[in-house]
Every structure is written in structure tokens, then in C-alpha cells.
Amino acid sequence: MAVRPSILGIDGPEPLARSLRDAQYIADEGLSTAAYLALALGKPLLLEGAPGVGKTEAAKAIASVLGRELIRLQCYEGIDAAAAMYEWNFPRQMLAIRQAGEGYVNLYADDYLIARPLLLALQEPRARVLLIDEIDRADPEFEAFLLEFLSDFSISIPERGTIRAAEPPVVLLTSNRTRELHEALRRRCVYHWIGYPDPALEAQIVMMRASSVAQETAHRVTAAVNRLRAEPLAKPPGVAETVEWAEAATLLHNQGAAWPAAFARAIGVALKDQDDLAFTAPRLDQLITGAA
Ligand SMILES: Nc1ncnc2c1ncn2[C@@H]1O[C@H](COP(=O)(O)OP(=O)(O)OP(=O)(O)O)[C@@H](O)[C@H]1O
Ligand SMILES: [Mg+2]
């Protein structure tokens, strides 16, 4: 397995974690180790976890640390190879034919080629990080196609020939685990499950992301969120909700609301599901303060 010379400037998981922190991302030891190994071994990094635990943000921070541009392929149900690789600009081709009249026009010139994320990532791989976001939303057929792409990093355009990456791009995949990914795809990657951060770490994230929030508020909010996540909720709050809840409660507090009440009044920032709100309403103050 070839160690990538280009990332040797980062010599280990700890230096990587420090650089990620400079890029506003707090990675625990598990994540920084998996990310470091994926980069060093030249393998894709597959990040799985519940919504809002920081998967996409981790990819952005890694790209920033590497000083590379992030190319993002957002997956969705029904996404196909054309949407992921390239498309011909049909209206523009038609216009060119009309304007050329009897003359010659090369309909397969760059002017008519719309590069989508996978092609973009191959064109200047040294400068890029490819994020394949929410792969679990795509159909299994698309996953099989991706597997092929990840094994040879080339795209064949019948009218133009094969475009191959000089050096494979750094690839990061995320999944919310709405379905199991194919075994063959997993095998190709370094895998890491991102769980909810422990309250102390999450408080650091809150203070890093929301400068208006006092330290005590950050600790209160992460403790409350931790209690909410232990409840059987349909949509437990992610880290983004924690940050916003702390900000929202701080705002109300600055306008005169007292403490537990400020959190309770801003609950719509943390819980965004009517059943969850109804379920927690009778015990909300207890859940917020931790009082028995
Ligand atoms: N470890 C972290 N360090 C700093 N900020 C974080 C961290 N984890 C999460 N965040 C914050 O939480 C927000 C949400 O994270 P992100 O969008 O990456 O979650 P996700 O796992 O991709 O969620 P989804 O599955 O909904 O796409 C980020 O914008 C960031 O502000
Ligand atoms: Mg995401």
C-alpha cells in the first residue's frame, strides 16, 4: 500500500487533530486516527453517524487542512451516473448547430461539456478532495457504479476518450445509515462511526462555534441535550441543534428571560418534531435542569 507523499506534512493523528481544530473542527482520537490512516494509505474514508454529528463538517475541515478545494457530490434517491459525472449541454449544442448553418461545429468541445463532481475531481486531483455525501440516499445501483469509479478513478466519455486521474483524489464518503451499504464499498474504505460527542467535548464545540455563548451556558445546554438524547425521540438533537439551542437561549436570556425558562422557550431550536415536543413537554424543565 502506497503512503501518499502529499500528506506527509501531517505526521500522525495528533497533529491532524490539532490542524482540524485550527480549522474549527474538534475531532476525538477515533476520528483523527481513522482520517489520518485513510489519508496516509490513500483509501476513502467512510464516515457514518446520526444526523448532525458533524460528518459533512469533518470533510470540509479535512479539505481545509490539506489546502485542497472540496468537491461535493450530494447523493439523493434516483441520482444517476450522468448527474454525478458529466452531461452535454444540449440546448447549447442546438444553438451552435443553428448558428453554424452549413459550417462545421465540434459539438463535443469543452464548451458543451458540463463537468459534474466526479469528473471535476479527476481533472485536477492534486488540488481536490471529493466528498460523496449521504451515499445511503442513492440507490444500490449507483453505489455499484461508484465502487467502479473508486477502483480506477477514470471516466470514459465515448465522444472524447477516457479521462484518468494522474493521482487519485482524496475521497470522503458519509452515510446516515438509512440503509446498509454494500459490503464491497465498505471493504474499500477506512471506516469510522461518529457518535454524539461526550458533553465536555460538545461544550467545547458550542463555544468554538457560537462565540456569544458563555461557558456555563455551554455546559448546561450539553448536559440537557445529553438527557434529551437518552429519551426515545424520533429526531434526537444533533450537534448543530445543540449549538443553535445555546445561541437561542442566550439571546432570550439577554432580553431578560431567566435560565431554565430561556432554554424551555427556545426548545423549537433543539427539537423539531411535534411528537417529540409533546412527549417531552410534561418533563421539559426536569430534562433541562437534570432535577429529579
Ligand atoms: N466535531 C465538531 N467540531 C466542530 N463543529 C461541529 C462538530 N460536529 C458538529 N459540528 C457542528 O455541527 C454542524 C452540523 O454538522 P454536519 O452538518 O457536519 O452534520 P452531519 O453529520 O453532516 O449531518 P447530516 O447527517 O444531517 O448531514 C456543523 O455545521 C458544525 O457547526
Ligand atoms: Mg451532512
XYZ file of C-alpha atoms and ligand atoms in Angstrom:
324
model
C 0.000 0.000 0.000
C 1.457 3.324 -1.034
C 1.764 6.046 1.555
C 0.866 9.348 -0.015
C 3.834 11.681 -0.109
C 1.498 14.681 -0.372
C 0.089 14.315 3.121
C 3.310 13.512 4.885
C 3.347 17.076 6.172
C 0.800 15.768 8.714
C 2.739 13.181 10.658
C 0.202 11.393 12.789
C -3.343 11.532 14.204
C -2.499 14.117 16.890
C -1.016 16.695 14.506
C -4.043 16.133 12.275
C -6.413 16.713 15.226
C -4.561 19.955 16.040
C -4.820 21.167 12.443
C -8.523 20.258 12.363
C -9.055 22.307 15.494
C -7.399 25.267 13.757
C -9.976 24.682 11.004
C -12.764 24.960 13.635
C -13.386 21.229 13.937
C -12.906 19.189 17.086
C -12.059 15.561 16.303
C -11.703 12.941 19.002
C -8.951 10.341 18.882
C -11.025 7.790 16.949
C -11.883 10.195 14.149
C -8.441 11.749 13.836
C -6.853 8.275 13.715
C -9.248 6.971 11.055
C -8.854 10.145 8.984
C -5.079 10.061 9.277
C -4.919 6.404 8.223
C -7.258 6.943 5.269
C -5.104 9.834 4.072
C -1.817 8.045 4.646
C -2.935 4.802 2.996
C -4.684 6.572 0.130
C -8.038 4.968 0.918
C -11.502 6.567 1.016
C -12.752 7.499 4.486
C -16.317 6.355 5.204
C -17.991 8.309 7.996
C -21.276 7.009 9.342
C -23.403 8.511 12.086
C -26.744 10.003 13.094
C -27.878 13.285 11.500
C -25.989 16.340 12.682
C -22.984 14.681 14.337
C -20.505 16.526 12.127
C -19.869 14.206 9.174
C -20.053 16.780 6.387
C -18.243 19.326 8.504
C -15.411 16.824 9.099
C -14.930 16.523 5.338
C -14.854 20.312 4.945
C -12.299 20.623 7.738
C -10.081 17.884 6.248
C -10.118 19.634 2.861
C -9.226 22.886 4.557
C -6.327 21.267 6.446
C -4.993 19.778 3.205
C -5.383 23.146 1.498
C -7.463 21.500 -1.203
C -10.708 22.508 -2.819
C -13.718 20.426 -1.718
C -15.858 18.955 -4.484
C -19.169 17.708 -3.108
C -21.401 15.130 -4.674
C -24.696 15.287 -2.787
C -26.470 11.947 -3.252
C -30.233 11.572 -3.489
C -32.747 8.960 -4.490
C -32.601 8.485 -8.240
C -29.185 10.108 -8.761
C -27.605 8.625 -11.863
C -24.168 8.467 -13.435
C -24.836 11.457 -15.710
C -25.682 13.735 -12.787
C -22.548 12.563 -10.991
C -20.040 12.587 -13.895
C -20.863 14.866 -16.800
C -23.606 15.985 -19.144
C -23.627 17.518 -22.590
C -25.194 20.947 -22.760
C -27.884 20.012 -25.239
C -29.555 23.444 -25.666
C -26.141 24.995 -26.303
C -25.274 22.321 -28.850
C -28.559 23.009 -30.649
C -27.865 26.708 -30.701
C -24.363 26.104 -32.097
C -25.775 23.942 -34.876
C -28.274 26.630 -35.779
C -25.659 29.369 -35.756
C -23.158 27.340 -37.773
C -25.632 26.836 -40.607
C -23.760 24.819 -43.215
C -20.432 25.209 -41.360
C -18.646 22.669 -39.144
C -19.134 22.652 -35.421
C -17.452 20.350 -32.877
C -20.343 19.514 -30.583
C -18.089 17.695 -28.164
C -15.726 20.540 -27.361
C -15.193 21.723 -23.760
C -17.736 24.499 -24.305
C -20.540 21.943 -24.339
C -19.296 19.652 -21.596
C -20.801 20.199 -18.150
C -18.469 18.553 -15.659
C -20.232 17.176 -12.586
C -18.429 16.396 -9.297
C -16.802 13.058 -10.229
C -15.297 14.449 -13.426
C -14.250 17.659 -11.675
C -12.454 15.627 -9.038
C -10.414 13.822 -11.706
C -9.444 16.890 -13.661
C -7.123 18.386 -11.045
C -6.856 15.701 -8.407
C -3.885 17.226 -6.614
C -5.946 20.247 -5.773
C -9.102 18.475 -4.679
C -10.971 16.479 -2.066
C -14.056 14.579 -3.237
C -16.918 14.363 -0.738
C -19.592 11.816 -1.650
C -22.222 12.988 0.814
C -25.119 10.846 2.081
C -24.344 7.855 -0.126
C -27.097 5.892 1.653
C -29.698 8.075 -0.084
C -28.597 6.862 -3.528
C -29.889 3.596 -4.988
C -27.768 0.435 -4.691
C -27.135 0.575 -8.488
C -25.489 3.939 -8.082
C -23.386 2.549 -5.262
C -22.164 -0.217 -7.566
C -21.257 2.385 -10.161
C -19.352 4.379 -7.536
C -17.458 1.297 -6.499
C -16.170 1.003 -10.043
C -15.242 4.668 -10.110
C -13.343 4.346 -6.837
C -11.331 1.403 -8.130
C -9.877 3.005 -11.243
C -10.586 6.750 -10.949
C -11.348 7.122 -14.605
C -14.328 8.263 -16.628
C -14.900 7.211 -20.164
C -16.611 9.764 -22.398
C -17.411 7.985 -25.671
C -17.026 11.163 -27.742
C -13.786 12.187 -26.026
C -11.971 9.131 -24.700
C -11.006 8.169 -21.168
C -10.124 10.721 -18.542
C -7.931 9.312 -15.814
C -6.687 10.915 -12.623
C -2.932 11.418 -12.509
C -3.149 10.908 -8.754
C -6.383 9.651 -7.136
C -8.219 12.415 -5.271
C -8.724 12.213 -1.509
C -12.204 10.683 -1.137
C -14.571 11.014 1.825
C -17.970 9.337 1.999
C -20.739 9.958 4.506
C -23.823 7.956 5.376
C -26.692 8.475 7.820
C -27.190 4.730 7.732
C -30.761 4.877 6.464
C -29.802 1.611 4.761
C -26.827 -0.722 4.899
C -24.091 -0.016 2.390
C -22.746 -2.712 0.162
C -20.034 -4.883 1.679
C -17.693 -4.274 -1.272
C -17.865 -0.498 -0.770
C -17.136 -0.776 2.944
C -14.179 -3.037 2.291
C -12.568 -0.424 0.115
C -12.706 2.268 2.824
C -11.348 3.121 6.236
C -14.481 3.218 8.378
C -15.384 5.416 11.318
C -18.646 5.743 13.219
C -19.157 9.279 14.553
C -21.222 9.086 17.720
C -22.596 12.010 19.703
C -19.673 13.781 21.394
C -19.404 13.470 25.152
C -20.793 16.541 26.969
C -17.380 18.100 27.725
C -16.320 17.859 24.088
C -19.682 19.106 22.879
C -19.403 22.124 25.189
C -16.075 22.931 23.522
C -17.759 22.673 20.127
C -20.544 25.026 21.271
C -18.041 27.618 22.476
C -15.986 27.303 19.313
C -18.989 27.677 17.014
C -21.010 30.262 18.974
C -18.877 32.988 20.472
C -21.862 34.677 22.173
C -22.443 31.670 24.427
C -20.983 31.733 27.972
C -19.074 28.704 29.246
C -21.700 27.923 31.869
C -24.477 28.045 29.263
C -22.486 25.716 27.004
C -22.179 23.176 29.824
C -25.852 23.484 30.735
C -27.002 23.010 27.171
C -24.808 19.975 26.503
C -25.983 18.326 29.723
C -29.612 18.980 28.718
C -29.056 17.682 25.194
C -27.426 14.582 26.621
C -30.572 13.906 28.688
C -32.811 14.527 25.666
C -30.781 12.044 23.596
C -31.400 9.374 26.226
C -35.159 9.728 25.610
C -36.866 7.648 22.904
C -37.151 10.547 20.440
C -37.874 10.312 16.727
C -35.358 13.068 15.963
C -32.773 13.465 18.709
C -30.906 16.786 18.535
C -27.597 16.769 16.621
C -24.589 18.927 17.399
C -25.896 21.711 15.160
C -29.083 21.804 17.297
C -27.011 21.993 20.476
C -25.062 24.978 19.136
C -28.225 26.746 17.998
C -30.108 25.991 21.203
C -27.289 27.557 23.231
C -27.312 30.608 20.958
C -31.100 30.959 21.027
C -31.336 30.615 24.809
C -28.509 33.149 25.214
C -30.441 35.570 23.017
C -33.622 35.208 25.087
C -31.610 35.419 28.310
C -30.005 38.667 27.157
C -33.516 40.009 26.629
C -34.480 39.174 30.184
C -35.548 35.516 30.286
C -34.358 33.630 33.372
C -32.260 30.479 32.922
C -34.191 27.244 32.701
C -37.069 29.190 31.121
C -34.826 30.564 28.351
C -33.921 27.004 27.321
C -37.540 25.824 27.527
C -38.796 28.739 25.412
C -36.185 28.062 22.746
C -36.961 24.327 22.601
C -38.097 24.570 18.947
C -34.451 25.051 18.021
C -33.471 21.731 19.620
C -36.499 19.511 18.946
C -38.116 19.733 15.543
C -40.739 17.041 15.698
C -44.245 17.514 17.088
C -44.374 14.053 18.701
C -41.001 14.639 20.373
C -42.189 18.026 21.670
C -45.424 16.552 23.012
C -43.580 13.627 24.587
C -41.055 15.789 26.434
C -43.373 18.720 27.312
C -44.592 17.397 30.719
C -40.983 16.870 31.935
C -39.180 19.516 29.943
C -37.893 21.553 32.894
C -36.591 18.390 34.549
C -34.878 17.303 31.367
C -33.280 20.719 31.025
C -32.063 21.096 34.599
C -31.487 17.445 35.445
C -33.538 17.885 38.632
C -35.172 14.632 39.774
N -16.683 17.978 15.958
C -17.175 19.165 15.603
N -16.434 20.285 15.680
C -16.955 21.470 15.345
N -18.214 21.664 14.906
C -19.005 20.588 14.804
C -18.537 19.291 15.131
N -19.532 18.402 14.951
C -20.582 19.098 14.520
N -20.282 20.419 14.429
C -21.251 21.478 14.076
O -22.480 20.843 13.772
C -22.965 21.257 12.495
C -23.620 20.089 11.805
O -22.673 19.184 11.363
P -22.781 18.469 9.934
O -23.628 19.225 9.013
O -21.393 18.152 9.527
O -23.523 17.147 10.386
P -23.814 15.850 9.511
O -23.370 14.703 10.338
O -23.236 16.008 8.153
O -25.390 15.895 9.484
P -26.426 15.358 8.363
O -26.408 13.875 8.511
O -27.713 15.966 8.796
O -25.921 15.839 7.041
C -21.746 21.837 11.792
O -22.091 22.873 10.926
C -20.906 22.348 12.927
O -21.298 23.656 13.265
Mg -24.130 16.102 6.293
